[in-house]
CSV table of C-alpha atoms in Angstrom, one decimal:
chain,number,residue,atom,x,y,z
A,1,MET,CA,135.8,64.9,92.4
A,2,ILE,CA,136.1,68.1,94.8
A,3,ILE,CA,132.8,69.0,93.1
A,4,TYR,CA,131.1,65.7,94.1
A,5,LEU,CA,132.5,66.0,97.8
A,6,ILE,CA,131.0,69.5,98.2
A,7,TYR,CA,127.6,68.2,96.9
A,8,SER,CA,127.9,65.2,99.3
A,9,LEU,CA,128.7,67.4,102.0
A,10,ARG,CA,126.0,69.7,101.4
A,11,SER,CA,123.3,67.1,101.0
A,12,GLU,CA,124.5,65.6,104.2
A,13,GLU,CA,124.1,68.9,106.0
A,14,LYS,CA,120.6,69.5,104.7
A,15,LEU,CA,119.5,65.9,106.0
A,16,ASN,CA,121.0,66.6,109.2
A,17,ILE,CA,119.0,70.0,109.4
A,18,LYS,CA,116.0,68.0,108.5
A,19,HIS,CA,116.6,65.1,111.2
A,20,THR,CA,117.3,67.9,113.8
A,21,GLN,CA,114.0,69.7,112.9
A,22,HIS,CA,112.0,66.4,112.9
A,23,LEU,CA,113.3,65.7,116.3
A,24,ASP,CA,112.4,69.1,117.7
A,25,ASN,CA,109.0,68.8,116.7
A,26,LEU,CA,108.6,65.2,118.2
A,27,SER,CA,110.1,66.7,121.4
A,28,THR,CA,107.6,69.4,121.3
A,29,LYS,CA,104.6,67.4,120.8
A,30,VAL,CA,106.0,65.2,123.6
A,31,ASP,CA,106.2,68.1,126.2
A,32,GLU,CA,102.5,69.0,124.7
A,33,LEU,CA,101.2,65.7,125.4
A,34,LYS,CA,102.8,65.5,129.0
A,35,LEU,CA,101.2,69.1,129.8
A,36,GLU,CA,97.9,67.6,128.6
A,37,THR,CA,98.4,64.6,131.0
A,38,TYR,CA,99.2,66.5,133.8
A,39,GLU,CA,96.2,69.0,133.3
A,40,ALA,CA,94.0,65.9,132.9
A,41,LYS,CA,94.8,64.5,136.3
A,42,LEU,CA,94.5,68.2,137.8
A,43,ASN,CA,91.1,69.3,136.7
A,44,PRO,CA,89.0,66.2,138.1
A,45,HIS,CA,91.1,66.4,141.4
A,46,LEU,CA,90.2,70.1,141.6
A,47,PHE,CA,86.7,69.6,140.5
A,48,LYS,CA,86.1,67.1,143.3
A,49,ASN,CA,87.2,69.2,145.9
A,50,ILE,CA,85.1,72.3,145.0
A,51,LEU,CA,82.0,69.7,145.2
A,52,ASN,CA,82.7,68.6,148.4
A,53,SER,CA,83.0,72.2,149.6
A,54,ILE,CA,79.3,73.1,148.2
A,55,GLN,CA,77.7,69.6,149.6
A,56,SER,CA,79.2,70.4,153.3
A,57,ASN,CA,77.7,73.9,153.3
A,58,ALA,CA,74.4,73.7,151.7
A,59,TYR,CA,73.1,76.6,153.2
A,60,GLN,CA,75.3,78.9,151.0
A,61,THR,CA,74.6,76.6,147.7
A,62,TYR,CA,73.2,79.3,145.6
A,63,TYR,CA,76.4,81.5,145.9
A,64,THR,CA,78.7,78.8,145.7
A,65,ILE,CA,77.3,77.4,142.7
A,66,ASP,CA,77.4,80.9,140.9
A,67,LYS,CA,81.5,80.8,141.6
A,68,LEU,CA,81.5,77.4,140.6
A,69,SER,CA,79.9,78.2,137.2
A,70,SER,CA,83.0,80.7,136.8
A,71,VAL,CA,85.4,78.3,137.8
A,72,LEU,CA,84.1,75.6,135.5
A,73,ASP,CA,84.1,78.0,132.6
A,74,TYR,CA,87.6,78.9,133.0
A,75,ILE,CA,88.5,75.0,133.5
A,76,LEU,CA,86.7,74.0,130.5
A,77,TYR,CA,87.4,76.7,128.1
A,78,GLU,CA,90.2,79.4,129.0
A,79,SER,CA,92.7,76.7,130.4
A,80,LYS,CA,92.6,74.6,127.4
A,81,GLY,CA,95.7,76.4,125.8
A,82,ASN,CA,98.9,76.4,127.3
A,83,PHE,CA,98.7,80.0,128.5
A,84,SER,CA,96.2,82.2,129.9
A,85,THR,CA,96.1,85.7,130.9
A,86,ILE,CA,97.2,86.9,134.5
A,87,LYS,CA,93.9,89.0,134.7
A,88,ASP,CA,91.7,85.6,134.0
A,89,GLU,CA,93.8,83.7,136.4
A,90,ILE,CA,93.5,86.1,139.3
A,91,GLU,CA,89.9,86.2,138.6
A,92,PHE,CA,89.7,82.4,138.6
A,93,THR,CA,91.4,82.2,141.7
A,94,LYS,CA,89.4,84.5,143.8
A,95,ASP,CA,86.3,82.3,142.7
A,96,PHE,CA,88.0,79.3,144.0
A,97,VAL,CA,88.9,81.0,147.1
A,98,GLU,CA,85.4,82.4,147.6
A,99,ILE,CA,84.1,78.5,147.3
A,100,ASN,CA,86.6,77.5,150.0
A,101,LYS,CA,85.8,80.1,152.3
A,102,VAL,CA,82.2,78.9,152.8
A,103,LYS,CA,83.5,76.3,155.3
A,104,VAL,CA,85.6,79.1,157.0
A,105,SER,CA,84.1,80.6,160.1
A,106,PRO,CA,84.0,84.2,160.1
A,107,LEU,CA,86.3,84.5,163.3
A,108,PHE,CA,89.1,82.4,161.5
A,109,ASP,CA,92.4,84.4,160.5
A,110,PHE,CA,92.1,84.2,156.7
A,111,GLN,CA,93.9,86.9,154.6
A,112,ILE,CA,94.3,87.5,150.9
A,113,LYS,CA,96.4,90.4,149.8
A,114,MET,CA,96.6,91.2,145.9
A,115,LYS,CA,99.2,93.5,144.6
A,116,ILE,CA,98.5,93.6,141.1
A,117,ASP,CA,99.8,96.2,138.7
A,118,GLU,CA,96.8,96.4,136.3
A,119,GLN,CA,99.2,98.7,134.0
A,120,SER,CA,101.7,95.8,133.7
A,121,ASN,CA,102.4,94.9,130.2
A,122,TYR,CA,101.8,91.5,131.3
A,123,PHE,CA,98.3,91.7,132.8
A,124,GLN,CA,96.3,90.9,130.1
A,125,GLU,CA,98.9,88.9,128.1
A,126,LYS,CA,98.6,85.4,127.5
A,127,ILE,CA,101.8,84.5,129.4
A,128,ILE,CA,100.7,82.2,132.6
A,129,ALA,CA,100.1,78.7,132.8
A,130,PRO,CA,96.6,78.0,133.6
A,131,LEU,CA,95.6,77.0,137.4
A,132,ILE,CA,99.3,78.0,138.3
A,133,CYS,CA,97.9,79.2,141.5
A,134,ILE,CA,95.3,76.5,142.8
A,135,ASP,CA,97.8,73.8,144.1
A,136,PHE,CA,99.2,75.7,147.2
A,137,ILE,CA,95.8,77.5,147.9
A,138,GLU,CA,94.2,74.1,147.7
A,139,ASN,CA,96.6,72.4,150.0
A,140,ALA,CA,96.3,75.1,152.5
A,141,PHE,CA,92.4,74.8,153.0
A,142,LYS,CA,93.2,71.1,153.0
A,143,HIS,CA,95.8,70.8,155.7
A,144,THR,CA,94.4,73.7,158.0
A,145,ASP,CA,92.5,72.9,161.3
A,146,PHE,CA,89.8,75.6,161.2
A,147,GLN,CA,88.7,74.7,164.7
A,148,GLN,CA,92.4,75.4,166.3
A,149,SER,CA,92.6,78.6,167.7
A,150,ASN,CA,95.8,79.7,166.4
A,151,SER,CA,95.3,78.5,162.9
A,152,PHE,CA,95.7,80.8,159.8
A,153,ILE,CA,95.8,81.1,155.9
A,154,LYS,CA,97.5,83.9,154.3
A,155,ILE,CA,97.8,84.2,150.5
A,156,ILE,CA,99.7,87.1,148.7
A,157,ILE,CA,99.5,87.5,144.8
A,158,GLU,CA,101.7,90.1,143.5
A,159,LEU,CA,102.3,91.4,139.6
A,160,ASN,CA,104.6,93.9,138.6
A,161,ASN,CA,106.3,94.5,135.2
A,162,GLN,CA,109.1,92.0,135.8
A,163,THR,CA,107.4,89.4,138.0
A,164,PHE,CA,104.4,87.6,139.1
A,165,SER,CA,104.7,85.9,142.6
A,166,LEU,CA,102.4,84.1,144.7
A,167,LYS,CA,102.9,83.0,148.5
A,168,VAL,CA,100.7,80.7,150.8
A,169,ILE,CA,101.5,80.6,154.3
A,170,ASN,CA,99.5,78.3,156.8
A,171,LYS,CA,99.5,76.7,160.0
A,172,ILE,CA,99.5,72.9,159.3
A,173,SER,CA,96.5,71.1,161.2
A,174,GLN,CA,98.0,68.3,163.8
A,175,LYS,CA,95.5,65.8,162.4
A,176,ASN,CA,97.4,65.8,159.1
A,177,ASN,CA,101.3,65.4,158.3
A,178,LEU,CA,101.9,67.5,155.4
A,179,LYS,CA,105.4,66.7,155.4
A,180,LYS,CA,104.6,63.3,153.8
A,181,GLU,CA,102.6,65.0,151.1
A,182,THR,CA,104.9,67.8,150.1
A,183,GLY,CA,106.4,65.3,147.3
A,184,GLY,CA,102.9,64.1,146.4
A,185,HIS,CA,101.0,64.3,143.1
A,186,GLY,CA,99.9,67.7,143.1
A,187,SER,CA,103.3,69.0,144.0
A,188,GLN,CA,105.0,67.2,141.2
A,189,SER,CA,102.5,68.0,138.8
A,190,LEU,CA,102.9,71.7,139.5
A,191,GLU,CA,106.9,71.5,139.4
A,192,HIS,CA,106.8,69.6,136.2
A,193,ARG,CA,104.5,72.2,134.7
A,194,LEU,CA,106.7,74.7,135.6
A,195,LYS,CA,110.0,73.4,134.2
A,196,MET,CA,108.5,72.2,131.3
A,197,ILE,CA,107.1,75.7,130.4
A,198,TYR,CA,109.5,78.4,132.2
A,199,THR,CA,112.5,76.2,132.4
A,200,ASP,CA,114.9,78.6,134.5
A,201,HIS,CA,112.9,81.6,134.6
A,202,PHE,CA,111.0,80.7,137.8
A,203,SER,CA,111.8,80.1,141.6
A,204,LEU,CA,110.0,77.6,143.7
A,205,SER,CA,110.3,77.0,147.4
A,206,LYS,CA,108.7,75.3,150.1
A,207,THR,CA,109.3,75.0,153.8
A,208,ILE,CA,108.1,73.9,157.1
A,209,GLU,CA,108.9,75.5,160.0
A,210,GLN,CA,107.1,75.1,163.6
A,211,ASP,CA,103.9,73.7,161.8
A,212,ILE,CA,103.9,76.6,159.4
A,213,PHE,CA,104.2,75.6,155.8
A,214,THR,CA,105.3,78.5,153.4
A,215,ALA,CA,105.0,78.2,149.7
A,216,ASN,CA,106.7,80.7,147.3
A,217,LEU,CA,106.5,80.8,143.7
A,218,SER,CA,107.9,83.5,141.6
A,219,ILE,CA,107.8,83.6,137.7
A,220,ASN,CA,110.1,86.3,135.9
A,221,LEU,CA,108.0,87.2,133.3
A,222,HIS,CA,110.2,89.8,131.3
A,223,GLU,CA,112.5,87.0,131.0
A,224,PHE,CA,110.3,84.5,129.6
A,225,TYR,CA,108.5,86.9,127.5
A,226,THR,CA,111.8,88.1,125.9
A,227,LYS,CA,112.6,84.2,125.4
A,228,MET,CA,109.4,83.4,123.8
A,229,HIS,CA,109.6,86.4,121.4
A,230,SER,CA,113.3,86.0,120.2
A,231,ARG,CA,112.8,82.6,118.9
């Protein structure tokens, strides 16, 4: 009887382990499907805005099409996986900014600063979610009045051996009410992706003060990488 009970308990324990593993696998697949859904929604939206920028500035079509080619390569091929290298994400972001700068006057106050430690352990590591930088940069171009004298856009991207961070600051156009859109599709998609991928290893803040919108994203790469490789 004792032997039978021990055998039954062990069999039940093995069955529970199998059930747990099955549920974990299902959960992973659901998360992957969710990620694919968010990216599928994001990519056409991004593509449409790029084409609009080119169409409205035909005199610089050759230059922007060259940049667009690189952007599309990244979207169609490099961003298919769940992760990309920070090096590739930064190059993609630069090209995306150059395309959108076509509609900006040379006198417009536009600043982009890169503080990138290329010797960082994570610079060429596949650790960053592709297209993670675009949401706030795209919104900055979308919601800024380039004809207004005191308008500006400032982008700061930093990488050290611990964290990756993006900060975007812009003067909101009075023609658009960004306050109503901060919880819109693009913003929600980004937050969902961050939560599903980086869980509690990131911080994200969005503030509006006197028509100045500030978005601040920071990802603790060291903590995330350690967690990934400890499984």
